[in-house]
PDB file of C-alpha atoms in Angstrom:
ATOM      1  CA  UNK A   1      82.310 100.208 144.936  1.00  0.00           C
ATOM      2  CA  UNK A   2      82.471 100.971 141.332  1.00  0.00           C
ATOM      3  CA  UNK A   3      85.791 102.464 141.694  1.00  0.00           C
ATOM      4  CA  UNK A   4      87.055  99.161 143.440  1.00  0.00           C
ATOM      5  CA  UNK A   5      85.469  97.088 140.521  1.00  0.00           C
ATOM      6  CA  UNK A   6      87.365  99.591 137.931  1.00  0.00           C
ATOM      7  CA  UNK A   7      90.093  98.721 139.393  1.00  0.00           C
ATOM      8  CA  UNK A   8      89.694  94.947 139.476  1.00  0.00           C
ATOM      9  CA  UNK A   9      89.075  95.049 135.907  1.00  0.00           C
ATOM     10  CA  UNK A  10      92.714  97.327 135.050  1.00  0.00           C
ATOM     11  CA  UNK A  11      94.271  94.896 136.889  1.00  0.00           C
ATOM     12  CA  UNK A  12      93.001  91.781 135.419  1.00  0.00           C
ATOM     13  CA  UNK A  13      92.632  93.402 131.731  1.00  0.00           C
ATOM     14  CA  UNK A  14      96.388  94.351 131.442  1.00  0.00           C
ATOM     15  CA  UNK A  15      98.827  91.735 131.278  1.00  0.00           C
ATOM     16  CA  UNK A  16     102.177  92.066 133.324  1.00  0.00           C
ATOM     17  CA  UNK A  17     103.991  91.283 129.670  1.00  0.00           C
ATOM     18  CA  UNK A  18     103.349  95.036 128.681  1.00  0.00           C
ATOM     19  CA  UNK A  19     104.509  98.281 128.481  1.00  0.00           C
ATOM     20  CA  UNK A  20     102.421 101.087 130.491  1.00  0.00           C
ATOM     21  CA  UNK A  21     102.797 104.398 128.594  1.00  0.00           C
ATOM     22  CA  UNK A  22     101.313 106.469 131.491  1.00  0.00           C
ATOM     23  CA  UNK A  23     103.615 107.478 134.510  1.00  0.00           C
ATOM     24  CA  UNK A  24     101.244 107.581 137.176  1.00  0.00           C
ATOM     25  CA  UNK A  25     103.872 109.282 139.882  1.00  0.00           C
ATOM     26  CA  UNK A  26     104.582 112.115 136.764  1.00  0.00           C
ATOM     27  CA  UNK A  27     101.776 112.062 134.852  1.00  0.00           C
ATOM     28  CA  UNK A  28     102.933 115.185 132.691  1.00  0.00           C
ATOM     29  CA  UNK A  29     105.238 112.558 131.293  1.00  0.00           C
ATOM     30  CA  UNK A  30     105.178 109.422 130.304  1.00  0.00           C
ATOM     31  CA  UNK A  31     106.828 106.374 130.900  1.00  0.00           C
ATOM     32  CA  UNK A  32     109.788 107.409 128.538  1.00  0.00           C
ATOM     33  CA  UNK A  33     109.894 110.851 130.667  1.00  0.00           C
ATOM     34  CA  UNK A  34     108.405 112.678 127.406  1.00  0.00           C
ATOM     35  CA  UNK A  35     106.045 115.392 127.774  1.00  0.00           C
ATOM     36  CA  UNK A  36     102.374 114.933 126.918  1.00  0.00           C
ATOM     37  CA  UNK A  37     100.890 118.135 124.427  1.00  0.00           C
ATOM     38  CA  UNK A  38      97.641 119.181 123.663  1.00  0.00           C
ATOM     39  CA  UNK A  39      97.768 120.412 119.715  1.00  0.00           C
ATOM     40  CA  UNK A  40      94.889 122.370 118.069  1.00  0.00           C
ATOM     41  CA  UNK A  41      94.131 123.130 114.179  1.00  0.00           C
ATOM     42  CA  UNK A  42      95.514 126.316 115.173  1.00  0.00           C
ATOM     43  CA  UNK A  43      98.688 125.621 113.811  1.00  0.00           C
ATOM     44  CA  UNK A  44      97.071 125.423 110.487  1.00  0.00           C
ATOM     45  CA  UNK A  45      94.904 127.698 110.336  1.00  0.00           C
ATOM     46  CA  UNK A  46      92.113 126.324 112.059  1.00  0.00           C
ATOM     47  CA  UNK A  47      89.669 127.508 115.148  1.00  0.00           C
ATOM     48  CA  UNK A  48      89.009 124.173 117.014  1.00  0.00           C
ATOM     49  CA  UNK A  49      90.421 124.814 120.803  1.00  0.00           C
ATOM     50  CA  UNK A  50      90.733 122.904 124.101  1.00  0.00           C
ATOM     51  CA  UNK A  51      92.372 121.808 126.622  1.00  0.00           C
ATOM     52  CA  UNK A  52      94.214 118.332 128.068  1.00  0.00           C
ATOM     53  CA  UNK A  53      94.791 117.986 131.924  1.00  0.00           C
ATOM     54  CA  UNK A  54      95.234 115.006 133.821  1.00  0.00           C
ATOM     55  CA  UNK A  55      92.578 114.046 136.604  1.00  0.00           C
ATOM     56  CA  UNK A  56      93.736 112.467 139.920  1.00  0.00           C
ATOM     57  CA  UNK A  57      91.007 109.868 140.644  1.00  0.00           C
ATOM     58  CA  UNK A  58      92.328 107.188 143.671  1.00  0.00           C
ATOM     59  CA  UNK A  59      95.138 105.147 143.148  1.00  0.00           C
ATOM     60  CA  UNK A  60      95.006 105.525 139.411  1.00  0.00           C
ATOM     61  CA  UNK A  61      93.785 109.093 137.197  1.00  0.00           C
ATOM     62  CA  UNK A  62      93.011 109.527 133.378  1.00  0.00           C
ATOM     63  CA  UNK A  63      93.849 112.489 130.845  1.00  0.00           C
ATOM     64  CA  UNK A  64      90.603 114.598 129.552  1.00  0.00           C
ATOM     65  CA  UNK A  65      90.912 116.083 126.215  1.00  0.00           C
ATOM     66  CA  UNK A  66      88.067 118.427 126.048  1.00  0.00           C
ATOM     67  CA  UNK A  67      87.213 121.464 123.583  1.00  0.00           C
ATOM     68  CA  UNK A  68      85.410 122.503 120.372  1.00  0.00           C
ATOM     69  CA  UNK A  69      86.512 121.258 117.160  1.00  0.00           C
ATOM     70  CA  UNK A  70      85.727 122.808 113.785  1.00  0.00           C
ATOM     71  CA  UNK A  71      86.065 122.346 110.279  1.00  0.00           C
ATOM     72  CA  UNK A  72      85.615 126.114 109.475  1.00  0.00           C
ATOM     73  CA  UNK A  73      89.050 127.767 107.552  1.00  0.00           C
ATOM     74  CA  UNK A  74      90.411 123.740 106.678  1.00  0.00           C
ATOM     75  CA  UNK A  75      90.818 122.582 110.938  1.00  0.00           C
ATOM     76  CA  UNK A  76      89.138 120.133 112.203  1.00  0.00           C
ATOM     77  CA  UNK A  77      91.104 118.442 115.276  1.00  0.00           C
ATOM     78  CA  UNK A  78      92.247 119.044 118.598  1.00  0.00           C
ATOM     79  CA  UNK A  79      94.879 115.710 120.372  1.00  0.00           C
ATOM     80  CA  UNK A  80      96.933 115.158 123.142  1.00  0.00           C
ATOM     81  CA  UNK A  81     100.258 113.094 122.559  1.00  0.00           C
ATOM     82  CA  UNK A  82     104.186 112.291 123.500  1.00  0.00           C
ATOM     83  CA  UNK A  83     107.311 111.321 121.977  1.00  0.00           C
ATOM     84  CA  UNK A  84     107.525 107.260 122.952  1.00  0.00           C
ATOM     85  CA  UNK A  85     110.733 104.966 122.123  1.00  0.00           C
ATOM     86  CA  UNK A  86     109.765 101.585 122.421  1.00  0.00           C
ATOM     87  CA  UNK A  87     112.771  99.937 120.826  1.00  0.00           C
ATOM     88  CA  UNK A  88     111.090  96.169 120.947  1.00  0.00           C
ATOM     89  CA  UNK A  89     109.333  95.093 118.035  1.00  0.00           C
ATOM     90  CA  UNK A  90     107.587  92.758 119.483  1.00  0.00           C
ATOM     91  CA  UNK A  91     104.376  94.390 120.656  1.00  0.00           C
ATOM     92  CA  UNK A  92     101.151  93.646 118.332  1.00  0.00           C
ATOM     93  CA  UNK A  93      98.778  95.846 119.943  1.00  0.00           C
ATOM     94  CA  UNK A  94      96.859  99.174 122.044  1.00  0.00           C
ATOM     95  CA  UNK A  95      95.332  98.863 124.733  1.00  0.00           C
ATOM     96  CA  UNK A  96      93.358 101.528 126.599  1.00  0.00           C
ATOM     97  CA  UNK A  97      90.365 102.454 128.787  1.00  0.00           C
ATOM     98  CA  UNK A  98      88.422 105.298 127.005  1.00  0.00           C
ATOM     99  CA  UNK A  99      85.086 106.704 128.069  1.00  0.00           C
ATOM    100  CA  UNK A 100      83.909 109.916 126.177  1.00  0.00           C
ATOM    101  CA  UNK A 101      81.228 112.327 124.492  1.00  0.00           C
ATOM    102  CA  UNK A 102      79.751 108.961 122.678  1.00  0.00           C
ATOM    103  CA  UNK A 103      81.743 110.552 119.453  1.00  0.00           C
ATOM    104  CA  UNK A 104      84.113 108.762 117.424  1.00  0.00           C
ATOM    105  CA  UNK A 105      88.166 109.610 118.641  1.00  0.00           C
ATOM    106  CA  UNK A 106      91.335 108.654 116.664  1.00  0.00           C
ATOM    107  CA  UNK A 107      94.613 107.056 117.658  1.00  0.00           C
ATOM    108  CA  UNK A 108      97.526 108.016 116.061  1.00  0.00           C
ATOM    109  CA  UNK A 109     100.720 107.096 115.811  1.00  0.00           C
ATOM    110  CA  UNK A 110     103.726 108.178 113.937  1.00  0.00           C
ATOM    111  CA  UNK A 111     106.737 106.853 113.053  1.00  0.00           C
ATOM    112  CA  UNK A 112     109.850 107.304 111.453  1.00  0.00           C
ATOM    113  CA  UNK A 113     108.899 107.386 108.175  1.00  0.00           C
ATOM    114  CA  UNK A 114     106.069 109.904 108.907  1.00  0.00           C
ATOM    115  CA  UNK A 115     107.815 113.275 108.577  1.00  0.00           C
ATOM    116  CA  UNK A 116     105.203 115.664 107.109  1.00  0.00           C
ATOM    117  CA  UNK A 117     102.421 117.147 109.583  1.00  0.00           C
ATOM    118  CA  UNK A 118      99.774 115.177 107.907  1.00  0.00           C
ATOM    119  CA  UNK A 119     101.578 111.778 108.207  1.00  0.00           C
ATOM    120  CA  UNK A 120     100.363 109.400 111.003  1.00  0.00           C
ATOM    121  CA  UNK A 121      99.162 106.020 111.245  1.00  0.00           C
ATOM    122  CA  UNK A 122      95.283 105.646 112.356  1.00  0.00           C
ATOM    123  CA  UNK A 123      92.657 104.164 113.864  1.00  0.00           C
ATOM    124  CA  UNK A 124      89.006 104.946 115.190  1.00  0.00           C
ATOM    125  CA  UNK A 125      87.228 103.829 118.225  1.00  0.00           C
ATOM    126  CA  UNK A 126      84.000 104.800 119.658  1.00  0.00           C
ATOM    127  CA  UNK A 127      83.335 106.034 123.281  1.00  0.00           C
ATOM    128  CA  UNK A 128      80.299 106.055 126.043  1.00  0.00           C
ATOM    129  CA  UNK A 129      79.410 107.398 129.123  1.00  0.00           C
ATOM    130  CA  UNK A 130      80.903 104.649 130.737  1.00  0.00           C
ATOM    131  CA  UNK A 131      84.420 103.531 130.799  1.00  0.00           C
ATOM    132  CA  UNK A 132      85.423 100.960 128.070  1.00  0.00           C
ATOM    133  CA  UNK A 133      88.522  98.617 127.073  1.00  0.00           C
ATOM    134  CA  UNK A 134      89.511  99.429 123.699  1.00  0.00           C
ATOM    135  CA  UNK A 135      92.174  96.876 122.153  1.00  0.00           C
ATOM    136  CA  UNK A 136      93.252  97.731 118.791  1.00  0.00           C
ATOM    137  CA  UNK A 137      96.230  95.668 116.942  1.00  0.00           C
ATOM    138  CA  UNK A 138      98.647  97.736 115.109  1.00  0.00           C
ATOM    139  CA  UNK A 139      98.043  95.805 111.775  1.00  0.00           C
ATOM    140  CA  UNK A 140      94.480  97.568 111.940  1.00  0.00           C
ATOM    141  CA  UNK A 141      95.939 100.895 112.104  1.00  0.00           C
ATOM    142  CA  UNK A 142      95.418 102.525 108.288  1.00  0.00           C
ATOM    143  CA  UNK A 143      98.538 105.147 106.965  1.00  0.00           C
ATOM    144  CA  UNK A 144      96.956 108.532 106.554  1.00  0.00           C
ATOM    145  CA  UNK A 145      99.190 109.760 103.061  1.00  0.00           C
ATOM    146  CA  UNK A 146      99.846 107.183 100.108  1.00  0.00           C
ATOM    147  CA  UNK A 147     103.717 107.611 100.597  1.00  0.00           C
ATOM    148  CA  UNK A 148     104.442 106.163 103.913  1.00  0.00           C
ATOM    149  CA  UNK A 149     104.782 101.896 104.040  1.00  0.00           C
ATOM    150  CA  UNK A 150     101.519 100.134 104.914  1.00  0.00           C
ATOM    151  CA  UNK A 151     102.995  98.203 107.863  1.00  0.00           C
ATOM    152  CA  UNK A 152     105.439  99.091 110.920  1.00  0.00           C
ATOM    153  CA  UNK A 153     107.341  97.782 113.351  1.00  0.00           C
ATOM    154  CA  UNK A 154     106.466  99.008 117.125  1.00  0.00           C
ATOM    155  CA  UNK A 155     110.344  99.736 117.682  1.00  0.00           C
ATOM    156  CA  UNK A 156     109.280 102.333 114.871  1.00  0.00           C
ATOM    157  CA  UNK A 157     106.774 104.310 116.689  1.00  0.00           C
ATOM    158  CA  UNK A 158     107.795 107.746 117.725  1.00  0.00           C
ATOM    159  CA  UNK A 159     104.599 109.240 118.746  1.00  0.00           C
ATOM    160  CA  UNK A 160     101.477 108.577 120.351  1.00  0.00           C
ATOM    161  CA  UNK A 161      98.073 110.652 120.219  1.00  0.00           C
ATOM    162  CA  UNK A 162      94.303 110.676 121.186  1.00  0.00           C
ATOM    163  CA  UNK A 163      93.228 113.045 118.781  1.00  0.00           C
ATOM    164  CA  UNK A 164      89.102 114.562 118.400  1.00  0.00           C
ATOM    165  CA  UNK A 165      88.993 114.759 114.494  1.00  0.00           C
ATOM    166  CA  UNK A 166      87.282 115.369 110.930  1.00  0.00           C
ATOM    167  CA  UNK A 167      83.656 117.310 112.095  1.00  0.00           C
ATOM    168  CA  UNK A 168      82.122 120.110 114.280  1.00  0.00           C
ATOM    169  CA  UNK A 169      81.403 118.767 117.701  1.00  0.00           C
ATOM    170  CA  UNK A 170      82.230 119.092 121.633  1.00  0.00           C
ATOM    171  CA  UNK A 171      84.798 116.693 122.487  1.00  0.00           C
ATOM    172  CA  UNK A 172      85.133 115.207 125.760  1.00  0.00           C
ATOM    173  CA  UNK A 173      87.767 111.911 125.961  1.00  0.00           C
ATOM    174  CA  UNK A 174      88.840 110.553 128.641  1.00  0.00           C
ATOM    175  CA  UNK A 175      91.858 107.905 128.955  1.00  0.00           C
ATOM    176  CA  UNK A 176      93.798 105.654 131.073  1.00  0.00           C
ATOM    177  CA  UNK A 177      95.516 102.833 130.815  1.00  0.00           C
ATOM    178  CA  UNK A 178      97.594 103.288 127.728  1.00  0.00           C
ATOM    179  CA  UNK A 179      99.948 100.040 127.284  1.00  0.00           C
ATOM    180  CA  UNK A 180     101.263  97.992 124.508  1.00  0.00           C
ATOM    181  CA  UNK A 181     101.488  94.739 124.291  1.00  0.00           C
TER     182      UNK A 181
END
């Protein structure tokens, strides 16, 4: 029953003017037929570790980050993201169904104008035990270094991410339903 009712609630949360990012007969990929990547501090430096799958649940599944983030020798993040070419500038926000740890998890984005590793556009949402819409307009979403533009363009986005960030904890975040619109 909940599952039904979960499903009720996709379908009437997600407008059919939008653009799904998952590919739910490829999930490895997404709609653009990009690879999804788990990334740790590692490449830094850093110590945090996990792992990203993809979870088959009925008609519809979710991706799981999950690991141990720390701070310890400058880390502090483990994400999950893929290259995306929208090429329409006329999407406003995020939308996604997140259910987690209860921590605090990060979107980010890059874009063309992001071209260091510590470049990306952000935002912050909180998670629970149970599953939750999350819509977040992409004139909320903060720039990360004081040299890239404060505003973009969604035709500008070349990356998406779901990234466990900034202390020591256990991460656990679940998603599904990744669109723009």
């Amino acid at each position: 029953m909940k599952m039904l009712l979960f499903k009720i609630f996709l379908f009437l949360n997600f407008s059919l003017n939008s653009m799904q990012i998952i590919d739910y007969n490829n999930p490895k990929e997404n709609s653009f037929n990009n690879d999804w990547e788990l990334i740790t501090d590692e490449v830094m430096g850093g110590i945090s570790t996990g792992y990203f799958e993809y979870i088959n649940s009925g008609n519809k599944g979710y991706y799981r980050l999950k690991g141990r983030v720390s701070t310890q020798h400058n880390g502090g993040f483990i994400q999950f993201r893929s290259k995306i070419n929208l090429g329409n500038d006329s999407f406003t926000k995020i939308k996604l169904m997140v259910r987690g740890s209860g921590d605090s998890y990060q979107v980010h984005l890059r874009t063309q104008f992001t071209i260091l590793p510590w470049q990306y556009y952000f935002a912050s949402f909180k998670t629970s035990e149970e599953w939750n819409l999350i819509e977040i307009p992409l004139s909320e979403f903060k720039k990360s270094h004081k040299l890239q533009p404060s505003k973009f363009d969604s035709n500008e986005i070349k990356t998406l991410g779901f990234v466990a960030i900034g202390k020591d904890f256990d991460a656990q975040l679940d998603v599904t339903g990744i669109e723009l619109n």
